[in-house]
Coordinates of C-alpha atoms and ligand atoms in Angstrom, one line a residue:
X1 CA 19.7 3.6 -1.8
X2 CA 16.5 5.6 -2.2
X3 CA 14.2 4.7 -5.1
X4 CA 15.3 1.1 -5.5
X5 CA 14.1 -0.1 -2.1
X6 CA 10.5 -1.5 -2.3
X7 CA 8.2 0.1 0.3
X8 CA 7.2 -2.3 3.0
X9 CA 3.6 -2.0 2.1
X10 CA 4.3 -3.5 -1.2
X11 CA 4.8 -2.0 -4.7
X12 CA 5.3 1.6 -5.4
X13 CA 2.1 3.5 -4.6
X14 CA 3.4 6.6 -6.3
X15 CA 4.6 4.9 -9.5
X16 CA 3.8 7.1 -12.5
X17 CA 3.2 10.1 -10.2
X18 CA 5.0 13.4 -10.2
X19 CA 5.7 15.2 -7.0
X20 CA 7.0 18.8 -6.3
X21 CA 8.5 19.5 -2.9
X22 CA 9.4 23.0 -1.9
X23 CA 12.3 23.6 0.5
X24 CA 13.6 20.2 -0.5
X25 CA 17.3 21.0 -0.1
X26 CA 17.6 20.2 3.6
X27 CA 15.8 18.9 6.7
X28 CA 12.2 17.7 6.3
X29 CA 11.9 18.7 2.6
X30 CA 14.9 16.6 1.7
X31 CA 13.4 13.6 3.5
X32 CA 10.0 14.1 1.9
X33 CA 11.7 14.2 -1.6
X34 CA 13.6 11.0 -1.0
X35 CA 10.6 9.2 0.5
X36 CA 8.3 10.3 -2.4
X37 CA 11.0 9.0 -4.8
X38 CA 11.2 5.7 -2.9
X39 CA 7.5 5.3 -3.2
X40 CA 7.9 5.6 -7.0
X41 CA 7.3 9.3 -7.8
X42 CA 9.4 11.5 -10.1
X43 CA 10.4 14.4 -8.0
X44 CA 11.0 18.1 -8.5
X45 CA 13.2 19.1 -5.6
X46 CA 12.8 22.9 -5.2
X47 CA 14.8 25.1 -2.8
X48 CA 16.0 28.7 -2.4
X49 CA 19.4 27.0 -2.2
X50 CA 19.8 25.7 -5.8
X51 CA 22.9 23.7 -5.1
X52 CA 21.2 21.9 -2.2
X53 CA 18.2 21.2 -4.4
X54 CA 20.4 19.8 -7.1
X55 CA 22.3 17.6 -4.6
X56 CA 19.1 16.0 -3.4
X57 CA 17.9 15.4 -6.9
X58 CA 21.3 13.8 -7.6
X59 CA 20.9 11.5 -4.5
X60 CA 17.6 10.4 -5.9
X61 CA 18.8 9.7 -9.4
X62 CA 21.9 7.9 -8.2
X63 CA 19.7 5.6 -6.3
X64 CA 17.7 4.8 -9.4
X65 CA 14.9 7.3 -9.1
X66 CA 13.9 10.2 -11.3
X67 CA 14.4 13.8 -10.0
X68 CA 15.4 17.3 -11.0
X69 CA 16.5 20.2 -8.8
X70 CA 14.8 23.6 -9.1
X71 CA 16.3 26.7 -7.7
X72 CA 14.1 29.5 -6.5
X73 CA 11.9 31.3 -4.0
X74 CA 8.6 29.4 -3.4
X75 CA 7.0 32.6 -2.4
X76 CA 7.7 34.3 -5.7
X77 CA 4.6 33.9 -8.0
X78 CA 6.6 33.7 -11.2
X79 CA 8.9 31.1 -9.7
X80 CA 5.9 29.1 -8.3
X81 CA 4.4 29.1 -11.8
X82 CA 7.7 28.0 -13.3
X83 CA 8.2 25.1 -10.9
X84 CA 4.8 23.7 -11.6
X85 CA 5.5 24.1 -15.3
X86 CA 8.9 22.4 -14.9
X87 CA 7.2 19.3 -13.3
X88 CA 4.7 19.1 -16.1
X89 CA 7.2 19.7 -18.9
X90 CA 9.9 17.4 -17.5
X91 CA 7.8 14.5 -16.2
X92 CA 4.5 14.9 -18.0
X93 CA 2.2 16.0 -15.2
X94 CA 1.9 16.9 -11.5
X95 CA 0.1 14.8 -8.9
X96 CA 1.6 15.7 -5.5
X97 CA 2.6 19.1 -4.1
X98 CA 4.4 19.2 -0.7
X99 CA 4.5 22.8 0.5
X100 CA 7.4 22.6 3.0
X101 CA 9.6 25.6 2.5
X102 CA 9.9 27.6 5.7
X103 CA 11.9 29.9 7.9
X104 CA 11.9 31.0 11.5
X105 CA 12.7 34.5 12.8
X106 CA 11.8 34.4 16.6
X107 CA 11.1 37.7 18.3
X108 CA 8.7 39.0 20.9
X109 CA 6.0 41.2 19.5
X110 CA 7.4 44.3 21.1
X111 CA 10.8 43.7 19.5
X112 CA 9.6 42.4 16.1
X113 CA 11.2 44.0 13.1
X114 CA 9.4 44.6 9.9
X115 CA 11.7 42.2 8.1
X116 CA 11.1 39.4 10.6
X117 CA 7.3 39.9 10.3
X118 CA 7.2 40.2 6.5
X119 CA 9.7 37.5 5.7
X120 CA 8.0 34.9 7.8
X121 CA 4.5 35.6 6.6
X122 CA 5.6 35.8 3.0
X123 CA 7.7 32.6 3.1
X124 CA 5.0 30.5 4.8
X125 CA 1.7 32.0 3.5
X126 CA 2.7 33.1 0.0
X127 CA 5.2 30.3 -0.3
X128 CA 2.4 27.8 0.4
X129 CA -0.3 29.6 -1.6
X130 CA 1.6 30.5 -4.8
X131 CA 2.6 26.9 -5.7
X132 CA -0.8 25.7 -4.7
X133 CA -2.5 28.3 -6.8
X134 CA -0.7 27.2 -10.0
X135 CA -1.0 23.5 -9.3
X136 CA -4.7 24.0 -8.6
X137 CA -5.2 25.8 -12.0
X138 CA -3.5 22.8 -13.7
X139 CA -5.6 20.2 -11.9
X140 CA -8.8 22.1 -12.6
X141 CA -7.9 22.3 -16.3
X142 CA -7.1 18.6 -16.3
X143 CA -10.4 17.7 -14.6
X144 CA -12.4 19.8 -17.0
X145 CA -10.6 18.1 -19.9
X146 CA -11.8 14.7 -18.5
X147 CA -8.6 13.8 -16.7
X148 CA -9.3 14.2 -12.9
X149 CA -5.9 13.7 -11.3
X150 CA -6.5 12.2 -7.8
X151 CA -3.9 14.8 -6.8
X152 CA -2.7 15.5 -3.2
X153 CA -1.3 18.6 -1.5
X154 CA 0.5 18.3 1.8
X155 CA 1.0 21.6 3.6
X156 CA 3.3 22.2 6.6
X157 CA 1.8 23.7 9.7
X158 CA 3.4 23.5 13.2
X159 CA 2.5 23.0 16.8
X160 CA 2.8 26.8 17.1
X161 CA -0.1 27.0 14.6
X162 CA -2.3 24.6 16.5
X163 CA -1.8 25.3 20.2
X164 CA -2.6 29.0 20.1
X165 CA 0.9 30.2 19.5
X166 CA 4.0 30.5 21.7
X167 CA 5.7 33.6 23.1
X168 CA 8.5 34.8 20.9
X169 CA 6.9 33.2 17.8
X170 CA 3.9 35.4 17.0
X171 CA 4.9 35.8 13.3
X172 CA 5.5 32.1 12.8
X173 CA 2.4 31.1 14.8
X174 CA 0.2 33.5 12.7
X175 CA 1.7 32.2 9.5
X176 CA 1.2 28.5 10.4
X177 CA -2.4 29.2 11.6
X178 CA -3.0 30.8 8.2
X179 CA -1.7 27.6 6.6
X180 CA -4.3 25.6 8.6
X181 CA -7.1 27.7 7.2
X182 CA -5.6 27.5 3.7
X183 CA -5.6 23.8 4.0
X184 CA -9.3 23.5 5.0
X185 CA -10.5 26.2 2.6
X186 CA -8.6 24.8 -0.4
X187 CA -9.7 21.2 0.5
X188 CA -13.2 22.4 0.0
X189 CA -12.4 24.4 -3.2
X190 CA -10.5 21.6 -4.9
X191 CA -12.5 18.5 -3.9
X192 CA -14.7 18.8 -7.1
X193 CA -11.5 18.4 -9.1
X194 CA -10.3 15.3 -7.3
X195 CA -7.6 17.1 -5.3
X196 CA -7.1 16.4 -1.6
X197 CA -5.4 19.0 0.7
X198 CA -4.1 18.0 4.1
X199 CA -1.3 19.3 6.4
X200 CA 1.2 18.0 8.8
X201 CA 2.5 19.7 11.9
X202 CA 5.9 18.1 12.3
X203 CA 8.6 17.9 14.9
X204 CA 12.0 16.8 13.9
X205 CA 15.8 17.1 14.3
X206 CA 16.6 19.7 11.5
X207 CA 18.7 22.8 11.2
X208 CA 15.6 24.9 12.1
X209 CA 15.3 23.1 15.5
X210 CA 19.0 22.9 16.3
X211 CA 18.6 25.2 19.4
X212 CA 16.1 22.7 20.8
X213 CA 18.1 19.5 20.2
X214 CA 18.4 17.5 23.4
X215 CA 15.8 19.5 25.2
X216 CA 12.5 18.2 26.6
X217 CA 10.9 18.8 23.2
X218 CA 13.5 16.9 21.2
X219 CA 15.1 14.5 23.7
X220 CA 18.3 12.9 22.6
X221 CA 17.2 9.4 23.6
X222 CA 14.2 9.7 21.2
X223 CA 16.2 11.0 18.3
X224 CA 15.7 8.0 16.1
X225 CA 11.9 8.5 16.0
X226 CA 12.4 12.3 15.7
X227 CA 14.5 12.2 12.5
X228 CA 12.8 13.8 9.4
X229 CA 12.4 10.3 7.8
X230 CA 9.7 9.4 10.3
X231 CA 7.7 12.6 9.3
X232 CA 8.3 11.9 5.6
X233 CA 6.7 8.5 6.0
X234 CA 3.4 10.3 7.0
X235 CA 3.8 12.8 4.1
X236 CA 4.3 9.9 1.7
X237 CA 1.1 8.2 3.0
X238 CA -0.9 11.5 2.7
X239 CA 0.4 11.8 -0.9
X240 CA -0.6 8.3 -1.8
X241 CA -4.1 7.1 -2.9
X242 CA -4.2 4.9 0.3
X243 CA -5.0 8.0 2.4
X244 CA -8.1 8.9 0.3
X245 CA -10.6 10.3 1.0
X246 CA -8.9 12.1 3.8
X247 CA -8.9 15.9 3.1
X248 CA -8.9 19.1 5.0
X249 CA -7.1 17.4 7.9
X250 CA -4.1 18.4 10.0
X251 CA -2.0 15.7 11.4
X252 CA 0.6 16.5 14.1
X253 CA 3.6 14.1 13.8
X254 CA 5.6 14.2 17.0
X255 CA 7.9 11.2 17.1
X256 CA 5.9 8.0 17.3
X257 CA 2.6 9.9 17.8
X258 CA 0.3 11.1 15.1
X259 CA -2.5 13.3 16.4
X260 CA -5.5 14.5 14.3
X261 CA -6.3 18.1 15.3
X262 CA -9.6 19.9 15.1
X263 CA -9.9 23.6 14.6
X264 CA -11.6 26.3 16.6
X265 CA -15.0 25.1 18.0
X266 CA -17.8 27.0 19.7
X267 CA -17.3 27.0 23.5
X268 CA -19.7 29.0 25.7
X269 CA -22.8 30.7 24.2
X270 CA -24.7 33.7 25.7
X271 CA -27.8 35.1 24.2
X272 CA -30.0 38.2 24.7
X273 CA -33.4 39.4 23.5
X274 CA -32.8 41.3 20.3
X275 CA -29.7 43.5 19.9
X276 CA -26.9 43.7 22.4
X277 CA -26.3 46.8 24.5
X278 CA -23.3 47.5 26.6
X279 CA -25.3 46.8 29.8
X280 CA -26.7 43.5 28.5
X281 CA -23.2 42.3 27.4
X282 CA -21.7 43.3 30.8
X283 CA -24.4 41.2 32.5
X284 CA -23.9 38.2 30.2
X285 CA -20.2 38.4 30.1
X286 CA -19.7 36.8 33.5
X287 CA -20.5 33.4 31.9
X288 CA -17.8 34.0 29.3
X289 CA -15.3 35.2 31.8
X290 CA -15.9 32.3 34.1
X291 CA -15.6 29.8 31.3
X292 CA -12.4 31.4 30.0
X293 CA -10.8 31.4 33.5
X294 CA -11.3 27.6 33.8
X295 CA -8.8 26.8 31.1
X296 CA -5.6 28.3 29.9
X297 CA -5.4 30.5 26.8
X298 CA -4.8 28.7 23.5
Ligands
LIG301 N1 11.8 20.9 12.2 C1 10.7 20.9 13.0 O1 10.6 20.4 14.1 C2 9.5 21.7 12.5 C3 8.4 21.9 13.3 C4 7.3 22.5 12.9 C5 7.3 23.0 11.6 N2 8.3 22.8 10.7 C6 8.2 23.3 9.4 O2 8.7 22.3 8.5 C7 9.2 22.9 7.3 C8 10.6 22.5 7.1 O3 11.4 22.9 8.2 P1 12.9 22.3 8.5 O4 12.9 22.0 9.9 O5 13.2 21.1 7.6 O6 13.8 23.5 8.2 P2 15.2 23.6 7.5 O7 15.7 25.0 7.8 O8 16.1 22.5 7.9 O9 14.9 23.5 5.9 C9 14.1 24.5 5.3 C10 14.5 24.5 3.8 O10 13.6 25.4 3.2 C11 14.3 26.2 2.3 N3 13.6 27.5 2.1 C12 13.5 28.5 3.0 N4 12.8 29.5 2.4 C13 12.5 29.1 1.1 C14 11.8 29.7 0.1 N5 11.3 30.9 0.2 N6 11.7 29.0 -1.1 C15 12.2 27.8 -1.2 N7 12.9 27.2 -0.2 C16 13.0 27.8 0.9 C17 15.7 26.4 3.0 O11 16.7 26.8 2.0 C18 15.9 25.0 3.5 O12 16.5 24.1 2.6 C19 9.1 24.4 7.6 O13 7.9 24.9 7.0 C20 9.0 24.5 9.1 O14 8.3 25.7 9.5 C21 9.5 22.2 11.2

């Protein structure tokens, strides 16, 4: 059962709300779609794999919820526009957007193919931005028409996008770091229209992490807390009014821990009189080098 169970916190905090989840056919996206439905939202379950999206929508409706499947590429602008329109036309509005669709094409920089670079950046960056762009246009129009939506976007970052990136994942790390900045920049842009934009950096047992199952990162004995449903609970909370006014934040969800991350911050400062010269920089740089050597990169 999905939608018929009452959330422990009481009531259905997303009753009357409409949610769009990209990459909802499997893994984390499937869990997000089911959790948002359980919290009362009508759900558009979108995925490149249309059959998988339809199956998740069927699971939700069979459990008493409301959902449709939507097949398509979240990084295609026309598709992104269509999926936002489908939510509005089918369920009468849009209040929650979970940008979850993602792929991984691990490679060291010196072995990276053009396809691995382009597909990862496109799927994550454009696949997060394009649905957000069309949802944002709708929410702005609604606000200007006197109907501010109290809407919420939840983007999907990664530990690789927070810790300075890992060897073999430069494309993925760059894409996720871009999603961090998209989250903070769009949080500022959309605040005037009542839209909150946050992100999660999940860790879970899914097809994407299958090579890591049972390793130190995803220990078998902690599997219960590392299932997608645990991460989905945090997404459901970020989507619900209860998490207001939180916006522009990135929460890493690793099993039973949720960590609020901060972005780049000034570290060591060196100054000179007037403009820099090569010689002045060489003299001052010792302070930068010493500081940098005291801590690992990233
Ligand atoms: N699983 C983890 O531990 C973990 C860790 C960090 C970040 N993430 C991120 O979480 C998100 C979900 O990952 P997952 O582990 O559930 O992966 P997954 O491979 O199990 O599922 C991803 C889903 O996204 C769909 N998809 C891929 N490209 C798409 C596109 N262009 N348009 C629409 N759908 C598309 C796939 O068909 C699939 O159903 C991704 O953004 C991933 O980078 C996952």
